[in-house]
PDB file of C-alpha atoms in Angstrom:
ATOM      1  CA  UNK I  13      -1.365 -50.014 -45.670  1.00  0.00           C
ATOM      2  CA  UNK I  14      -0.650 -49.074 -49.519  1.00  0.00           C
ATOM      3  CA  UNK I  15       1.800 -47.877 -51.319  1.00  0.00           C
ATOM      4  CA  UNK I  16       4.853 -45.529 -49.706  1.00  0.00           C
ATOM      5  CA  UNK I  17       2.752 -45.883 -46.779  1.00  0.00           C
ATOM      6  CA  UNK I  18       3.837 -49.673 -46.537  1.00  0.00           C
ATOM      7  CA  UNK I  19       7.928 -49.254 -46.609  1.00  0.00           C
ATOM      8  CA  UNK I  20       7.804 -46.104 -44.413  1.00  0.00           C
ATOM      9  CA  UNK I  21       5.553 -47.746 -42.062  1.00  0.00           C
ATOM     10  CA  UNK I  22       8.188 -50.698 -41.033  1.00  0.00           C
ATOM     11  CA  UNK I  23      10.963 -48.033 -40.443  1.00  0.00           C
ATOM     12  CA  UNK I  24      11.417 -47.085 -36.751  1.00  0.00           C
ATOM     13  CA  UNK I  25      14.330 -44.638 -36.576  1.00  0.00           C
ATOM     14  CA  UNK I  26      15.921 -43.295 -33.439  1.00  0.00           C
ATOM     15  CA  UNK I  27      14.629 -39.919 -32.560  1.00  0.00           C
ATOM     16  CA  UNK I  28      16.958 -36.990 -31.855  1.00  0.00           C
ATOM     17  CA  UNK I  29      16.766 -33.772 -30.218  1.00  0.00           C
ATOM     18  CA  UNK I  30      18.158 -31.207 -31.833  1.00  0.00           C
ATOM     19  CA  UNK I  31      19.289 -27.497 -30.687  1.00  0.00           C
ATOM     20  CA  UNK I  32      20.308 -24.570 -32.163  1.00  0.00           C
ATOM     21  CA  UNK I  33      21.366 -21.170 -30.921  1.00  0.00           C
ATOM     22  CA  UNK I  34      21.407 -17.850 -33.002  1.00  0.00           C
ATOM     23  CA  UNK I  35      21.054 -14.247 -32.284  1.00  0.00           C
ATOM     24  CA  UNK I  36      20.507 -14.670 -28.683  1.00  0.00           C
ATOM     25  CA  UNK I  37      17.806 -17.323 -28.912  1.00  0.00           C
ATOM     26  CA  UNK I  38      18.138 -21.081 -28.288  1.00  0.00           C
ATOM     27  CA  UNK I  39      15.678 -23.375 -29.710  1.00  0.00           C
ATOM     28  CA  UNK I  40      15.324 -27.026 -29.270  1.00  0.00           C
ATOM     29  CA  UNK I  41      13.252 -29.732 -30.846  1.00  0.00           C
ATOM     30  CA  UNK I  42      12.366 -33.626 -31.458  1.00  0.00           C
ATOM     31  CA  UNK I  43      13.487 -34.915 -34.927  1.00  0.00           C
ATOM     32  CA  UNK I  44      12.512 -38.266 -36.343  1.00  0.00           C
ATOM     33  CA  UNK I  45      14.489 -37.589 -39.727  1.00  0.00           C
ATOM     34  CA  UNK I  46      18.281 -37.954 -39.133  1.00  0.00           C
ATOM     35  CA  UNK I  47      21.014 -39.789 -40.727  1.00  0.00           C
ATOM     36  CA  UNK I  48      24.387 -40.021 -41.530  1.00  0.00           C
ATOM     37  CA  UNK I  49      24.709 -39.228 -45.294  1.00  0.00           C
ATOM     38  CA  UNK I  50      28.292 -39.429 -45.869  1.00  0.00           C
ATOM     39  CA  UNK I  51      31.339 -41.658 -44.919  1.00  0.00           C
ATOM     40  CA  UNK I  52      34.422 -39.389 -46.178  1.00  0.00           C
ATOM     41  CA  UNK I  53      34.133 -37.104 -44.662  1.00  0.00           C
ATOM     42  CA  UNK I  54      31.728 -37.965 -42.208  1.00  0.00           C
ATOM     43  CA  UNK I  55      28.481 -36.203 -42.387  1.00  0.00           C
ATOM     44  CA  UNK I  56      25.332 -36.007 -40.726  1.00  0.00           C
ATOM     45  CA  UNK I  57      21.805 -34.799 -41.955  1.00  0.00           C
ATOM     46  CA  UNK I  58      18.841 -33.393 -39.465  1.00  0.00           C
ATOM     47  CA  UNK I  59      15.789 -32.351 -41.100  1.00  0.00           C
ATOM     48  CA  UNK I  60      13.712 -29.867 -39.350  1.00  0.00           C
ATOM     49  CA  UNK I  61       9.758 -28.769 -40.528  1.00  0.00           C
ATOM     50  CA  UNK I  62       9.845 -24.872 -41.804  1.00  0.00           C
ATOM     51  CA  UNK I  63       7.130 -24.832 -39.294  1.00  0.00           C
ATOM     52  CA  UNK I  64       9.011 -25.248 -36.249  1.00  0.00           C
ATOM     53  CA  UNK I  65      10.524 -22.425 -33.999  1.00  0.00           C
ATOM     54  CA  UNK I  66      13.630 -24.506 -33.985  1.00  0.00           C
ATOM     55  CA  UNK I  67      13.890 -23.995 -37.619  1.00  0.00           C
ATOM     56  CA  UNK I  68      13.670 -20.188 -37.481  1.00  0.00           C
ATOM     57  CA  UNK I  69      16.501 -20.286 -34.965  1.00  0.00           C
ATOM     58  CA  UNK I  70      18.597 -22.889 -36.616  1.00  0.00           C
ATOM     59  CA  UNK I  71      18.467 -21.044 -40.376  1.00  0.00           C
ATOM     60  CA  UNK I  72      20.592 -18.384 -38.689  1.00  0.00           C
ATOM     61  CA  UNK I  73      22.929 -20.768 -36.712  1.00  0.00           C
ATOM     62  CA  UNK I  74      26.421 -21.714 -37.721  1.00  0.00           C
ATOM     63  CA  UNK I  75      26.275 -24.998 -35.535  1.00  0.00           C
ATOM     64  CA  UNK I  76      23.600 -27.579 -34.212  1.00  0.00           C
ATOM     65  CA  UNK I  77      23.790 -30.164 -31.474  1.00  0.00           C
ATOM     66  CA  UNK I  78      22.224 -33.526 -32.136  1.00  0.00           C
ATOM     67  CA  UNK I  79      21.606 -35.593 -28.682  1.00  0.00           C
ATOM     68  CA  UNK I  80      20.230 -39.700 -28.743  1.00  0.00           C
ATOM     69  CA  UNK I  81      17.773 -40.248 -25.960  1.00  0.00           C
ATOM     70  CA  UNK I  82      17.765 -43.419 -23.997  1.00  0.00           C
ATOM     71  CA  UNK I  83      14.139 -45.030 -24.092  1.00  0.00           C
ATOM     72  CA  UNK I  84      13.304 -44.113 -20.916  1.00  0.00           C
ATOM     73  CA  UNK I  85      13.564 -40.532 -21.586  1.00  0.00           C
ATOM     74  CA  UNK I  86      10.108 -40.094 -23.114  1.00  0.00           C
ATOM     75  CA  UNK I  87       9.403 -37.069 -20.715  1.00  0.00           C
ATOM     76  CA  UNK I  88      12.377 -35.411 -22.417  1.00  0.00           C
ATOM     77  CA  UNK I  89      11.262 -35.960 -25.864  1.00  0.00           C
ATOM     78  CA  UNK I  90       7.880 -34.858 -24.818  1.00  0.00           C
ATOM     79  CA  UNK I  91       9.172 -31.799 -23.401  1.00  0.00           C
ATOM     80  CA  UNK I  92      11.364 -31.324 -27.190  1.00  0.00           C
ATOM     81  CA  UNK I  93       8.503 -32.644 -29.276  1.00  0.00           C
ATOM     82  CA  UNK I  94       5.107 -31.863 -27.738  1.00  0.00           C
ATOM     83  CA  UNK I  95       5.707 -28.061 -27.051  1.00  0.00           C
ATOM     84  CA  UNK I  96       6.609 -25.147 -29.127  1.00  0.00           C
ATOM     85  CA  UNK I  97       9.543 -22.744 -28.491  1.00  0.00           C
ATOM     86  CA  UNK I  98       7.158 -20.082 -29.301  1.00  0.00           C
ATOM     87  CA  UNK I  99       5.705 -20.290 -26.065  1.00  0.00           C
ATOM     88  CA  UNK I 100       8.349 -22.346 -23.827  1.00  0.00           C
ATOM     89  CA  UNK I 101      11.441 -22.224 -22.471  1.00  0.00           C
ATOM     90  CA  UNK I 102      12.289 -26.027 -23.171  1.00  0.00           C
ATOM     91  CA  UNK I 103      15.944 -25.613 -21.505  1.00  0.00           C
ATOM     92  CA  UNK I 104      14.621 -24.329 -18.284  1.00  0.00           C
ATOM     93  CA  UNK I 105      15.772 -26.960 -15.390  1.00  0.00           C
ATOM     94  CA  UNK I 106      17.961 -28.836 -17.635  1.00  0.00           C
ATOM     95  CA  UNK I 107      21.527 -29.636 -17.108  1.00  0.00           C
ATOM     96  CA  UNK I 108      23.092 -28.259 -19.884  1.00  0.00           C
ATOM     97  CA  UNK I 109      26.686 -26.811 -20.830  1.00  0.00           C
ATOM     98  CA  UNK I 110      27.884 -24.568 -23.844  1.00  0.00           C
ATOM     99  CA  UNK I 111      29.777 -26.339 -26.437  1.00  0.00           C
ATOM    100  CA  UNK I 112      31.706 -25.389 -29.573  1.00  0.00           C
ATOM    101  CA  UNK I 113      30.411 -22.448 -31.523  1.00  0.00           C
ATOM    102  CA  UNK I 114      28.086 -21.491 -28.352  1.00  0.00           C
ATOM    103  CA  UNK I 115      26.110 -24.701 -29.124  1.00  0.00           C
ATOM    104  CA  UNK I 116      24.019 -25.994 -26.341  1.00  0.00           C
ATOM    105  CA  UNK I 117      24.463 -29.416 -24.929  1.00  0.00           C
ATOM    106  CA  UNK I 118      22.036 -31.334 -22.905  1.00  0.00           C
ATOM    107  CA  UNK I 119      23.851 -33.373 -20.452  1.00  0.00           C
ATOM    108  CA  UNK I 120      22.056 -36.052 -19.401  1.00  0.00           C
ATOM    109  CA  UNK I 121      21.671 -37.813 -22.862  1.00  0.00           C
ATOM    110  CA  UNK I 122      23.633 -40.982 -24.008  1.00  0.00           C
ATOM    111  CA  UNK I 123      25.340 -39.410 -26.923  1.00  0.00           C
ATOM    112  CA  UNK I 124      25.536 -36.207 -28.599  1.00  0.00           C
ATOM    113  CA  UNK I 125      27.398 -34.249 -30.993  1.00  0.00           C
ATOM    114  CA  UNK I 126      27.684 -30.786 -32.629  1.00  0.00           C
ATOM    115  CA  UNK I 127      28.106 -30.182 -36.004  1.00  0.00           C
ATOM    116  CA  UNK I 128      29.124 -27.187 -38.334  1.00  0.00           C
ATOM    117  CA  UNK I 129      26.362 -26.682 -40.802  1.00  0.00           C
ATOM    118  CA  UNK I 130      27.677 -27.151 -43.887  1.00  0.00           C
ATOM    119  CA  UNK I 131      24.803 -27.006 -46.301  1.00  0.00           C
ATOM    120  CA  UNK I 132      20.946 -27.023 -46.379  1.00  0.00           C
ATOM    121  CA  UNK I 133      18.582 -28.736 -48.442  1.00  0.00           C
ATOM    122  CA  UNK I 134      15.188 -28.865 -49.164  1.00  0.00           C
ATOM    123  CA  UNK I 135      12.878 -32.037 -49.069  1.00  0.00           C
ATOM    124  CA  UNK I 136       9.556 -30.828 -49.158  1.00  0.00           C
ATOM    125  CA  UNK I 137       7.874 -29.346 -45.869  1.00  0.00           C
ATOM    126  CA  UNK I 138      11.204 -30.058 -44.290  1.00  0.00           C
ATOM    127  CA  UNK I 139      14.884 -28.325 -44.992  1.00  0.00           C
ATOM    128  CA  UNK I 140      17.994 -30.743 -44.287  1.00  0.00           C
ATOM    129  CA  UNK I 141      20.841 -29.430 -42.301  1.00  0.00           C
ATOM    130  CA  UNK I 142      24.056 -31.031 -43.489  1.00  0.00           C
ATOM    131  CA  UNK I 143      26.420 -31.433 -40.429  1.00  0.00           C
ATOM    132  CA  UNK I 144      30.303 -31.737 -40.097  1.00  0.00           C
ATOM    133  CA  UNK I 145      30.885 -33.159 -36.759  1.00  0.00           C
ATOM    134  CA  UNK I 146      33.277 -31.032 -34.779  1.00  0.00           C
ATOM    135  CA  UNK I 147      32.632 -31.812 -31.067  1.00  0.00           C
ATOM    136  CA  UNK I 148      30.924 -35.215 -29.442  1.00  0.00           C
ATOM    137  CA  UNK I 149      30.155 -36.804 -26.007  1.00  0.00           C
ATOM    138  CA  UNK I 150      27.877 -38.552 -23.696  1.00  0.00           C
ATOM    139  CA  UNK I 151      27.876 -41.277 -21.332  1.00  0.00           C
ATOM    140  CA  UNK I 152      29.689 -44.062 -23.008  1.00  0.00           C
ATOM    141  CA  UNK I 153      28.821 -46.621 -19.913  1.00  0.00           C
ATOM    142  CA  UNK I 154      25.180 -46.207 -21.346  1.00  0.00           C
ATOM    143  CA  UNK I 155      24.478 -49.377 -23.412  1.00  0.00           C
ATOM    144  CA  UNK I 156      20.752 -49.599 -23.279  1.00  0.00           C
ATOM    145  CA  UNK I 157      18.213 -48.970 -26.083  1.00  0.00           C
ATOM    146  CA  UNK I 158      17.690 -45.583 -27.487  1.00  0.00           C
ATOM    147  CA  UNK I 159      14.284 -43.855 -27.847  1.00  0.00           C
ATOM    148  CA  UNK I 160      12.579 -44.844 -31.433  1.00  0.00           C
ATOM    149  CA  UNK I 161       9.703 -43.268 -33.361  1.00  0.00           C
ATOM    150  CA  UNK I 162       7.829 -46.282 -31.919  1.00  0.00           C
ATOM    151  CA  UNK I 163       8.295 -44.945 -28.466  1.00  0.00           C
ATOM    152  CA  UNK I 164       7.388 -41.321 -29.300  1.00  0.00           C
ATOM    153  CA  UNK I 165       4.014 -42.317 -31.088  1.00  0.00           C
ATOM    154  CA  UNK I 166       1.999 -40.787 -28.490  1.00  0.00           C
ATOM    155  CA  UNK I 167       3.422 -37.068 -28.340  1.00  0.00           C
ATOM    156  CA  UNK I 168       1.059 -34.631 -29.812  1.00  0.00           C
ATOM    157  CA  UNK I 169       3.138 -32.284 -31.811  1.00  0.00           C
ATOM    158  CA  UNK I 170       4.149 -28.689 -30.349  1.00  0.00           C
ATOM    159  CA  UNK I 171       3.122 -27.134 -34.094  1.00  0.00           C
ATOM    160  CA  UNK I 172       0.951 -28.937 -36.119  1.00  0.00           C
ATOM    161  CA  UNK I 173       2.381 -31.153 -38.711  1.00  0.00           C
ATOM    162  CA  UNK I 174       0.279 -29.539 -41.797  1.00  0.00           C
TER     163      UNK I 174
END
């Protein structure tokens, strides 16, 4: 590896599923670019690809839900990362609940939060959605490993990367 690839290749971030609801439409996708971005007040940013169905729904949403996945939830990651919402209802058959602001929460994940969208920031081919957490939950008893990028590399994206 050379250049910036030598740095990026060492990272192994947690994978998240981000869900959005707007205009009567719901969407969700697997996200590898996400991080806390402020301590006071607590803020979190998720980066959505502009070619993604979820991005098109999220740009009109007021809130987003962010879900951490357990390492063994590879099939859920495959569903949200390997299929496009343009052709698939990714939520069919999943245990869901409505949360703050009409957000869709996946019930069978270790942890989740709903955040009000504070601002959006350009960042190349992804747009950052800065979130103000307003509701959260999950399975407090779960203390196993989370799904990381290295565990999701076999997932072919539902939309082309370039």
